[in-house]
Coordinates of C-alpha atoms and ligand atoms in Angstrom, one line a residue:
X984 CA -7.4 36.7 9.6
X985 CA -6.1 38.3 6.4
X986 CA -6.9 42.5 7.1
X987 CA -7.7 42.9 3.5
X988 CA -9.4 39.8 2.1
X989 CA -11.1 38.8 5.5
X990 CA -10.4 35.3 5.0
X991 CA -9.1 32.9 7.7
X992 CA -5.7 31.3 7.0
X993 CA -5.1 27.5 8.5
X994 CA -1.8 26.1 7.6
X995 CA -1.2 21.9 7.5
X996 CA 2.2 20.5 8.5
X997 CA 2.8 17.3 6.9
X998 CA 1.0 16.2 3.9
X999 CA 0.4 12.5 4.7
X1000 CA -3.0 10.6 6.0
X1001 CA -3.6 13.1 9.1
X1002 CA -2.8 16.4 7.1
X1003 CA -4.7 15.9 3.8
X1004 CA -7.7 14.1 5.4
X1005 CA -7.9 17.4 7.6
X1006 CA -7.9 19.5 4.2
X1007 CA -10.1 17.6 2.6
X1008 CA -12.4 18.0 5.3
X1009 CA -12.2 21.6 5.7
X1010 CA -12.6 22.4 2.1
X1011 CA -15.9 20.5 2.6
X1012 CA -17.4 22.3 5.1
X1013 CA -15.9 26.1 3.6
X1014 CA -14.7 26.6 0.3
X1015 CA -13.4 30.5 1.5
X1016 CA -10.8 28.9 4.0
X1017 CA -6.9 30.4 2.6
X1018 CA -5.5 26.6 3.2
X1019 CA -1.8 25.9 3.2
X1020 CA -0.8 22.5 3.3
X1021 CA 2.9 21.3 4.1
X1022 CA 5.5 18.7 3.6
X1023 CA 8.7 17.8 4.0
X1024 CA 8.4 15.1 1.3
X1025 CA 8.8 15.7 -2.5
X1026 CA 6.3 13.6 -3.6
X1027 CA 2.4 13.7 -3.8
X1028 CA 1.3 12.4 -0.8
X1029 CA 0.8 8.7 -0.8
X1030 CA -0.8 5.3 0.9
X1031 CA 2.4 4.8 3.2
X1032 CA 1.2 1.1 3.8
X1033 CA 2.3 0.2 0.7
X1034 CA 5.8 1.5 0.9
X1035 CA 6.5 -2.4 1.8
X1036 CA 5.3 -3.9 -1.5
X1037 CA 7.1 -1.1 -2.7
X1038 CA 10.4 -2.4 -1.7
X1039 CA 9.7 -5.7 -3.4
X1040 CA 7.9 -3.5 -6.7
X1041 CA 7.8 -0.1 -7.3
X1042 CA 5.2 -0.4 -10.0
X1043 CA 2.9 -0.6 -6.8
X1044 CA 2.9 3.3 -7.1
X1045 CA 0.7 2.7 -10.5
X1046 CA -2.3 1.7 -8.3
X1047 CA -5.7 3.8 -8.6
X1048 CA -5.1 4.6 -5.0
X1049 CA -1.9 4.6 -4.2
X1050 CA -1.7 8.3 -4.6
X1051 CA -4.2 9.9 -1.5
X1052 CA -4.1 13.7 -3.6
X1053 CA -2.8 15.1 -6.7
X1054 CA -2.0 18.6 -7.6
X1055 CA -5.2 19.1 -10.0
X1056 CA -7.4 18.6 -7.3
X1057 CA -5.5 21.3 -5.2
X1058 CA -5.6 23.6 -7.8
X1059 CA -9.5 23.1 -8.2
X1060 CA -10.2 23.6 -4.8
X1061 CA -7.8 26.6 -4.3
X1062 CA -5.8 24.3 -1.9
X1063 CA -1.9 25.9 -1.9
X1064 CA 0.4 22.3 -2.0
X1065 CA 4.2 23.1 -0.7
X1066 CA 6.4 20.0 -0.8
X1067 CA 9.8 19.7 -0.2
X1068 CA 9.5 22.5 2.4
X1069 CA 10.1 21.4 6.3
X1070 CA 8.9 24.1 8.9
X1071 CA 12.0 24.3 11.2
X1072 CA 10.0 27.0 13.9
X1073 CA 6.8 27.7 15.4
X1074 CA 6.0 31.0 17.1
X1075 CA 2.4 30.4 18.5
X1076 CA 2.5 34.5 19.9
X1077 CA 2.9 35.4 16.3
X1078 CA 0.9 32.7 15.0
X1079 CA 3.7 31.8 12.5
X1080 CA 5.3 28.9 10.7
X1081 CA 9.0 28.9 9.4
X1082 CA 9.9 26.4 6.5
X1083 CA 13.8 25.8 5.7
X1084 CA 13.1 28.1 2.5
X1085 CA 12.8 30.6 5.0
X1086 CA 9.7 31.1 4.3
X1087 CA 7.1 32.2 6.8
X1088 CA 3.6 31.2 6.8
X1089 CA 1.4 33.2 9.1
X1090 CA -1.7 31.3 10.5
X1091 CA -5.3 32.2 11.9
X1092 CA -5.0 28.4 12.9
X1093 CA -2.6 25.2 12.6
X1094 CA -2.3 21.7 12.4
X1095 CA 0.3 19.7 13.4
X1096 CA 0.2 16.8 11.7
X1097 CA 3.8 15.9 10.9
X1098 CA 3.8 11.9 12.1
X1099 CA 6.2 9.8 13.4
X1100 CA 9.8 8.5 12.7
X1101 CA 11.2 4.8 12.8
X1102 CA 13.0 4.1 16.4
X1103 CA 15.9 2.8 15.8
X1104 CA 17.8 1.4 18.4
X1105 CA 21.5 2.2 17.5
X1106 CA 21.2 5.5 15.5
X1107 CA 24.9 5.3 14.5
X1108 CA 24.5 2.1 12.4
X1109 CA 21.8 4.6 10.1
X1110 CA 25.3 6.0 8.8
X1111 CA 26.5 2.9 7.4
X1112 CA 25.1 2.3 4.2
X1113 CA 23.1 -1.1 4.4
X1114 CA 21.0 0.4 7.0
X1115 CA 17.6 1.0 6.4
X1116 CA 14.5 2.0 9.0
X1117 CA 11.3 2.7 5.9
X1118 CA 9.2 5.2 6.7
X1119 CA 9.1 7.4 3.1
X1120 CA 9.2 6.8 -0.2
X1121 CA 12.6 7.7 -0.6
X1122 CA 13.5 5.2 1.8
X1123 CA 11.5 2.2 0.2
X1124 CA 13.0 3.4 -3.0
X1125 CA 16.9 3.2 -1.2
X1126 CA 15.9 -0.6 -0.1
X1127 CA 14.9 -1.4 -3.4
X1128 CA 18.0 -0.9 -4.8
X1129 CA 19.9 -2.2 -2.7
X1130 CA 18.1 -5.6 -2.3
X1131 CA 18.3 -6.0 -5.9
X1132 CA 22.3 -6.3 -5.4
X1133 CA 22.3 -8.5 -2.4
X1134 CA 21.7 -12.4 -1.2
X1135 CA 21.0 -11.8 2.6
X1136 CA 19.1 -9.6 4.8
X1137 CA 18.3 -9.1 8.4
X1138 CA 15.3 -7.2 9.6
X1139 CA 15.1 -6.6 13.2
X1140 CA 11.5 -6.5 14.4
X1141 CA 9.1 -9.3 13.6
X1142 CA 6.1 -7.1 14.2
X1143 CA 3.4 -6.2 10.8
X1144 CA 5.5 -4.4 9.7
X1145 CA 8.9 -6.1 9.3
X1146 CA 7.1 -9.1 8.5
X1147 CA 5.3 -7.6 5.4
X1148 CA 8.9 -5.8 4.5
X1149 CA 10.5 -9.5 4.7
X1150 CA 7.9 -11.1 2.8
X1151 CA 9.0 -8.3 0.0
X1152 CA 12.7 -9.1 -0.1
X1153 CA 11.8 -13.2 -0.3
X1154 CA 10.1 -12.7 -3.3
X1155 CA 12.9 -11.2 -4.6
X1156 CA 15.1 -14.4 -4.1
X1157 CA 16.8 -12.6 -1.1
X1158 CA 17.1 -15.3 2.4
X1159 CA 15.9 -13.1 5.3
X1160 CA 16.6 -13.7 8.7
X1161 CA 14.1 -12.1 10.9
X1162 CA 15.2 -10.8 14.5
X1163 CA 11.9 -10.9 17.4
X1164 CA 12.2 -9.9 21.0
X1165 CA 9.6 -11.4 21.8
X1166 CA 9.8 -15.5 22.3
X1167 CA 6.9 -15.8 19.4
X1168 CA 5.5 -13.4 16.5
X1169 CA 3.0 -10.9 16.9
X1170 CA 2.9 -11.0 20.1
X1171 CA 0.5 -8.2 20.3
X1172 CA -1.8 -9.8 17.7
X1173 CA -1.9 -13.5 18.4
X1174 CA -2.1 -16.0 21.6
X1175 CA 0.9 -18.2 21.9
X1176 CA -1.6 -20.8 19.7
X1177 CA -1.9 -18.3 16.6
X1178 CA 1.7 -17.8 16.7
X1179 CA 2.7 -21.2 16.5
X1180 CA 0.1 -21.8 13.5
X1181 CA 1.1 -18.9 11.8
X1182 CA 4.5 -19.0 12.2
X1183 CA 4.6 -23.0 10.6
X1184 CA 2.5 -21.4 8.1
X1185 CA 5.1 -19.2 7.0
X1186 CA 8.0 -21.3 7.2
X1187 CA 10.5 -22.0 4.4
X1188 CA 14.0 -22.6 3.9
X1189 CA 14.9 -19.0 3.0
X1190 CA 13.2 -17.3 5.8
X1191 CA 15.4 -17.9 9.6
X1192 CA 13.1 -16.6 12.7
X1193 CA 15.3 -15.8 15.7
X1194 CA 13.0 -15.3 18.5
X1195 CA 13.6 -14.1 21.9
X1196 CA 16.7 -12.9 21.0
X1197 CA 18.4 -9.1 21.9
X1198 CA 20.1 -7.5 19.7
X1199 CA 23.3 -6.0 20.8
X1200 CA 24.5 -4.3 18.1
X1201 CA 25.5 -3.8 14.1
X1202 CA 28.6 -5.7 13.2
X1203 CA 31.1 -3.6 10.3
X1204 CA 32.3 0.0 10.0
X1205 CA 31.1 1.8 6.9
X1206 CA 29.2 -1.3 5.6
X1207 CA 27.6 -3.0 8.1
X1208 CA 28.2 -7.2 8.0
X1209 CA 26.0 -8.9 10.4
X1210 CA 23.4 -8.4 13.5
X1211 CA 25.1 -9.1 16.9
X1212 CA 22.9 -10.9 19.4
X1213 CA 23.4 -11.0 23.6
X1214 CA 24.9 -14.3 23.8
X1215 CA 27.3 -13.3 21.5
X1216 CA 26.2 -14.9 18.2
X1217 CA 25.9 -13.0 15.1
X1218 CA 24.0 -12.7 12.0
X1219 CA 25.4 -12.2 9.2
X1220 CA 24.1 -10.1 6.8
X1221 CA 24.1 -7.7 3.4
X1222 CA 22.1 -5.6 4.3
X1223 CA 20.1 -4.9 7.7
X1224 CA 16.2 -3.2 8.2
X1225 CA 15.1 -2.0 11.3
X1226 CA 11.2 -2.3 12.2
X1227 CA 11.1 -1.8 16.2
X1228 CA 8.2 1.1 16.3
X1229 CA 8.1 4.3 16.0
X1230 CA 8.6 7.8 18.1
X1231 CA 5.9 10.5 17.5
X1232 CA 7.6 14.0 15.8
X1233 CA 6.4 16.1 18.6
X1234 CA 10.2 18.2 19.3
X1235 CA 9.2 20.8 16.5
X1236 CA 5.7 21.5 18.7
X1237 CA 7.9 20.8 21.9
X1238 CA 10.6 23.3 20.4
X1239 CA 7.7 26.2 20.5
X1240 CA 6.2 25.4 24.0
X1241 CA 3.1 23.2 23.2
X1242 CA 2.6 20.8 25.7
X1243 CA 4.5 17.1 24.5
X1244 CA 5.0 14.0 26.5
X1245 CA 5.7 11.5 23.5
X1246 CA 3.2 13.0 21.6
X1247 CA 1.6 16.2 21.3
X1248 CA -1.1 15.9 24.0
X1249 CA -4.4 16.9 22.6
X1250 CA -7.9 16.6 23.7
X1251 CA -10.9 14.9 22.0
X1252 CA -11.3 17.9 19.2
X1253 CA -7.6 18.1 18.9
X1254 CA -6.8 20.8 20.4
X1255 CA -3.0 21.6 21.8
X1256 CA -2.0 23.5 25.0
X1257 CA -1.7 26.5 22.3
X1258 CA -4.4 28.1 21.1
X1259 CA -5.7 27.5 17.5
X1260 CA -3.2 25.0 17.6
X1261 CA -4.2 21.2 16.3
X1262 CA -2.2 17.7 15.8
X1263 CA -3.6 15.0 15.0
X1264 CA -2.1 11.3 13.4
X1265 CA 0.6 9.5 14.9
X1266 CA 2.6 12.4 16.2
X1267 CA -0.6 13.3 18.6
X1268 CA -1.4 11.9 21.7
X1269 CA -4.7 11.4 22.9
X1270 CA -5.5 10.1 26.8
X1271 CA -1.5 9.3 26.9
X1272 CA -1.5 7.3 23.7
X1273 CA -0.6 8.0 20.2
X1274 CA -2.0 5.2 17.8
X1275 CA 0.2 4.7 15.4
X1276 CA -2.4 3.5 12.3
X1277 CA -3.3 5.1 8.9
X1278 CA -6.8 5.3 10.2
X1279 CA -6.4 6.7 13.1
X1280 CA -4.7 9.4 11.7
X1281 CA -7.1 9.8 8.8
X1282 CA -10.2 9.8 11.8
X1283 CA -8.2 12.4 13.8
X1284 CA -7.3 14.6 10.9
X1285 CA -11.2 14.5 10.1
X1286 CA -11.8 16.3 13.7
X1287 CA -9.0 18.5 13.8
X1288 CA -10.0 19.9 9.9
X1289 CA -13.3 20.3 11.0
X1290 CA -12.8 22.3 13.8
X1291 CA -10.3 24.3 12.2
X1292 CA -12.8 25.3 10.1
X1293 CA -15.0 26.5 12.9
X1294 CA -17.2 23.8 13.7
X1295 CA -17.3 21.6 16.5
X1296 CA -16.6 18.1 16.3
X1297 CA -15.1 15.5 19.0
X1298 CA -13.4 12.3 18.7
X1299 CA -15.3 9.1 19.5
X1300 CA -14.4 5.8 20.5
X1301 CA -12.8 3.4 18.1
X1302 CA -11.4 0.1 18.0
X1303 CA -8.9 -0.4 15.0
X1304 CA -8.0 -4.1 13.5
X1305 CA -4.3 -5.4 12.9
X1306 CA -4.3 -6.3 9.2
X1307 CA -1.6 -8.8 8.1
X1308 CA -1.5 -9.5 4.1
X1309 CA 1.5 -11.2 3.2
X1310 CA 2.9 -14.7 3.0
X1311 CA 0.0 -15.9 0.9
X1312 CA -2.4 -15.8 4.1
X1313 CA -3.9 -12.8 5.9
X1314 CA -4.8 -12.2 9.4
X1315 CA -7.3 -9.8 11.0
X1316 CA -6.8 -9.6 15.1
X1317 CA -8.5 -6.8 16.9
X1318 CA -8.2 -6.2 20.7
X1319 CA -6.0 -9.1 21.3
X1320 CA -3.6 -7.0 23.9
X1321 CA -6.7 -6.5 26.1
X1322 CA -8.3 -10.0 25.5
X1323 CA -5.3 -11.1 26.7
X1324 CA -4.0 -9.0 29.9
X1325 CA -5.1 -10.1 33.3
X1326 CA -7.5 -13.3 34.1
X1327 CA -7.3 -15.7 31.1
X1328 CA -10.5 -15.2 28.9
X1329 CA -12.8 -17.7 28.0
X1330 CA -11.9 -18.5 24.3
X1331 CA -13.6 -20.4 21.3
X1332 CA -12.2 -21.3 18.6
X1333 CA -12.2 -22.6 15.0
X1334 CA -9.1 -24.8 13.3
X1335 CA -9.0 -25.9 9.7
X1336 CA -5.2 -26.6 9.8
X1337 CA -5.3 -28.3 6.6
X1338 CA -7.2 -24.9 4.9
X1339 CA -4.7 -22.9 7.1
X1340 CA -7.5 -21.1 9.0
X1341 CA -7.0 -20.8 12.4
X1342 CA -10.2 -18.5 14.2
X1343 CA -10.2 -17.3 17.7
X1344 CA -12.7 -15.6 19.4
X1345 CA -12.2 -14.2 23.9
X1346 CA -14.3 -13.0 25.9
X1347 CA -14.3 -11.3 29.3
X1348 CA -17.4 -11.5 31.7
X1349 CA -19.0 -13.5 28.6
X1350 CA -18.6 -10.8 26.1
X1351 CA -16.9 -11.0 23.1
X1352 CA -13.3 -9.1 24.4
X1353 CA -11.3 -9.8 21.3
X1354 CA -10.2 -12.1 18.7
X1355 CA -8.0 -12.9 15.6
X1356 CA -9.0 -14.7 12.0
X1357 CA -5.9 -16.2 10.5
X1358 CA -5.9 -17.8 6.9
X1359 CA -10.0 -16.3 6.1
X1360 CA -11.0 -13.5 7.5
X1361 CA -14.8 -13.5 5.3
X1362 CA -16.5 -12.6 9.0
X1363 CA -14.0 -10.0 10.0
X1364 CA -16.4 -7.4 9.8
X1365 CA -19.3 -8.7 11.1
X1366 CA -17.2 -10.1 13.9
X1367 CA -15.6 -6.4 14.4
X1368 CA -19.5 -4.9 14.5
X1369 CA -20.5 -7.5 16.9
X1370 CA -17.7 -6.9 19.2
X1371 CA -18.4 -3.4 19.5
X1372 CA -21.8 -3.9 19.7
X1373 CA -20.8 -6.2 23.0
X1374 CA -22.4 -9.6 21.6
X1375 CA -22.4 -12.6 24.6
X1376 CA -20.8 -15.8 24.6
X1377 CA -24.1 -17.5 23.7
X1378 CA -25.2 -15.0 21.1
X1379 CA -22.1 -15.3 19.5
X1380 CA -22.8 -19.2 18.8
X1381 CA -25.6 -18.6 17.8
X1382 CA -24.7 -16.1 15.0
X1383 CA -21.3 -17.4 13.9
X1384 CA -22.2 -21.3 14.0
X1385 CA -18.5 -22.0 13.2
X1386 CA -17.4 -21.3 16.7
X1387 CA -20.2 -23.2 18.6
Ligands
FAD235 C1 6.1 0.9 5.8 C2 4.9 1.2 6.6 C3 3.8 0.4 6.5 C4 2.6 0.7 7.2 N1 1.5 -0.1 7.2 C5 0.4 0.2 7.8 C6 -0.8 -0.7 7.7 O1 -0.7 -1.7 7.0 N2 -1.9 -0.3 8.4 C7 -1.9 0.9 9.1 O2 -3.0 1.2 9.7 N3 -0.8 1.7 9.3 C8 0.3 1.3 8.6 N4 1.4 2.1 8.8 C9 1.3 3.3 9.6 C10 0.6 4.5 8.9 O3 1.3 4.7 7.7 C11 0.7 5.7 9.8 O4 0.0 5.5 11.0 C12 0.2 7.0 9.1 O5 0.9 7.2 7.9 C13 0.2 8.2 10.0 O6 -0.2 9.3 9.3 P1 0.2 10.8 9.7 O7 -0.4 11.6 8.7 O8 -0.1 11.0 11.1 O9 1.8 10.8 9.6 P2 2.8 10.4 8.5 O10 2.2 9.5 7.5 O11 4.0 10.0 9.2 O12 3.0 11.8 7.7 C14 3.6 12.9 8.3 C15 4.3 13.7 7.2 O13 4.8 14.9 7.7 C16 6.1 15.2 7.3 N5 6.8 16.0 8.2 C17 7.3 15.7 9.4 N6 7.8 16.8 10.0 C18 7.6 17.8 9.2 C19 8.0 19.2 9.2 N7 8.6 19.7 10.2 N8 7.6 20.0 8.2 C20 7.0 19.5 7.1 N9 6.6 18.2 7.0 C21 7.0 17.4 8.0 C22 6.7 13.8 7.2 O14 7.8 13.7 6.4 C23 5.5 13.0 6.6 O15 5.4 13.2 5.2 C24 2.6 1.9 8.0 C25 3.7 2.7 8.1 C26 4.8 2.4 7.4 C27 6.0 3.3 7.4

């Protein structure tokens, strides 16, 4: 509390979905807050998932939404908007914040909401300079360029996202080879069935899949040439992207004695071991999981704000869909990792391959459990509602006649 104006002071690290949403909220609920939101970034905060359509057309930026704040609105609502300014130590005693300006920011409360970072399984290769892992807009904007001066690419990771970051460089006349663990793609989002579709939906001369393959390495010293596989083969390529998850950026809350495991551990109202402490987004973990999805974070920003602000607000339930838009199809797949661990689910399904639509729907103990929509996903949000309302097997035929 400031001793002379009697306000309370709550400072934001990281300006992205979980650390503006939390603003946002708490300038709703109390327009006397002293709110300090900051970034390591330079620019405006944006819509991250569009950082892959960025690499394959900046003029995505130029959207109505790709920007999620903008300075006039800070101004207006007496928000204070430091960018370019990375807090290098916490003191939770002192109830302080230090930013590499040297600044220090003294708090009443704090959120922690400074995200994740790309893993990337051999850190040295990031030195060579074909080596990209997006997570900003300064990366997107590095991969841009250098796509624009090269014929082949290897990304490593044939999840969401280095499937939409392919997609990007194929459209700009670049041959891709992408690199999957896994024997099939999306293996967290589609049965072996939905793979197979998808995957011969997506096929063309410029795209190579290497499935269930290891990588073992980056081939080249200051330039890297190629992706080395076990088995000894390799890859060549121009330039190489790598999309194998990401780590939460817990050390800075580690660094100051807040309780971490991956993530920060928090409970439902987003609360750290410290006190007056928040995080929220990817970089928290919740029940010994961090979600790693722009509405998650947005969701756990909205608790965290709000209770920074003195109210009291918890964190329900909530199941999030995969969303897949690229390739000229899209796919919607919620719960498909549970659908499909343990006893095999009952399943129904719908299959138009000449359409490209390929429907699934799996239940467990006759309730709907889980299910993906390849090609036209028009009952994706019914289906979503009904599913966590718990519809049954034979309510489900009757109110999506398609799957009966
Ligand atoms: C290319 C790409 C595509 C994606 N596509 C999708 C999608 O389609 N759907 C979906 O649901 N999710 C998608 N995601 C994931 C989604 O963007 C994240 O889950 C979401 O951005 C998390 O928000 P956050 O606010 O928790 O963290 P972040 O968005 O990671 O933001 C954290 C911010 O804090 C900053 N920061 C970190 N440390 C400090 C510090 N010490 N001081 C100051 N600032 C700091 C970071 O630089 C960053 O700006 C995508 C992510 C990427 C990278």
């Amino acid at each position: 509390m400031d001793a002379v104006t009697g306000s309370r002071r709550v400072v934001v690290i990281g300006a992205s979905a979980a650390g503006v949403t939390a603003v946002k909220e708490m300038r709703g609920k109390n327009g006397d807050i002293e709110i300090i939101l900051i970034g390591d970034e330079p620019h405006i905060p944006y819509y991250r998932p569009y950082l892959t359509e960025y690499i394959g057309d900046p003029a995505v930026v130029n959207k109505s939404n790709f920007h999620i704040l903008s300075r006039e609105w800070c101004d207006e609502q007496k928000v204070e908007l430091r960018l370019d300014e990375r807090i290098v130590a916490l003191d939770t005693a002192k109830k302080t914040a230090t930013g590499s300006s040297g600044a220090r920011y003294g708090y009443d409360a704090l959120i922690i909401a400074c995200g994740s970072s790309p893993f990337v399984p051999f850190p040295d290769s990031m030195k060579m300079k074909n080596v990209f892992a997006i997570r900003t807009m300064d990366d997107a904007e590095r991969v841009h360029r250098y796509a624009g001066g090269v014929k082949k690419a290897a990304v490593v990771g044939g999840g969401l996202l280095g499937l939409e970051a392919a997609f990007s460089l194929l459209r700009r006349g670049v041959r891709v080879s992408v690199i999957e663990l896994s024997e099939r793609l999306l293996p967290n989002q589609l049965d072996g069935e939905g793979s197979r579709f998808f995957q011969e939906r997506i096929s063309q001369r410029s795209l190579s899949l290497h499935l269930g393959k290891r990588i073992t390495g980056i081939e080249g010293s200051e330039t890297a040439r190629g992706v080395a596989l076990d088995g000894g083969d390799v890859i060549d390529a121009d330039m190489v992207i790598f999309s194998v998850g990401v780590r939460a950026n817990a050390a800075l809350a580690g660094g100051a004695g807040i309780r971490v495991n991956r993530g920060i551990i928090v409970n439902e109202r987003m609360e750290t071991s410290a006190s007056d402490v928040y995080a929220c987004g990817d970089v928290a973990e919740l029940n010994g999981r961090s979600v790693s999805l722009w509405m998650n974070a947005v969701r756990q920003g909205r608790i965290a704000g709000l209770n920074a602000a003195g109210e009291r607000a918890e964190l329900g339930r909530e199941i999030y869909p995969a969303v897949l838009n690229s390739f000229g199809t899209r796919i919607f797949s919620v719960e498909m990792c549970s659908a499909m661990e343990g006893a095999p689910a009952r399943e129904t399904r719908c299959v138009e391959a000449g359409q490209g639509v390929c429907k699934k729907l799996f239940f467990k103990n006759d309730v709907l459990a889980g299910f993906y929509l390849i090609g036209d996903i028009a009952e994706s949000q019914r289906l979503l509602s009904s599913l966590k309302a718990g519809i049954s097997y034979g309510d489900v035929r009757e109110a999506f006649p398609a799957f009966s």
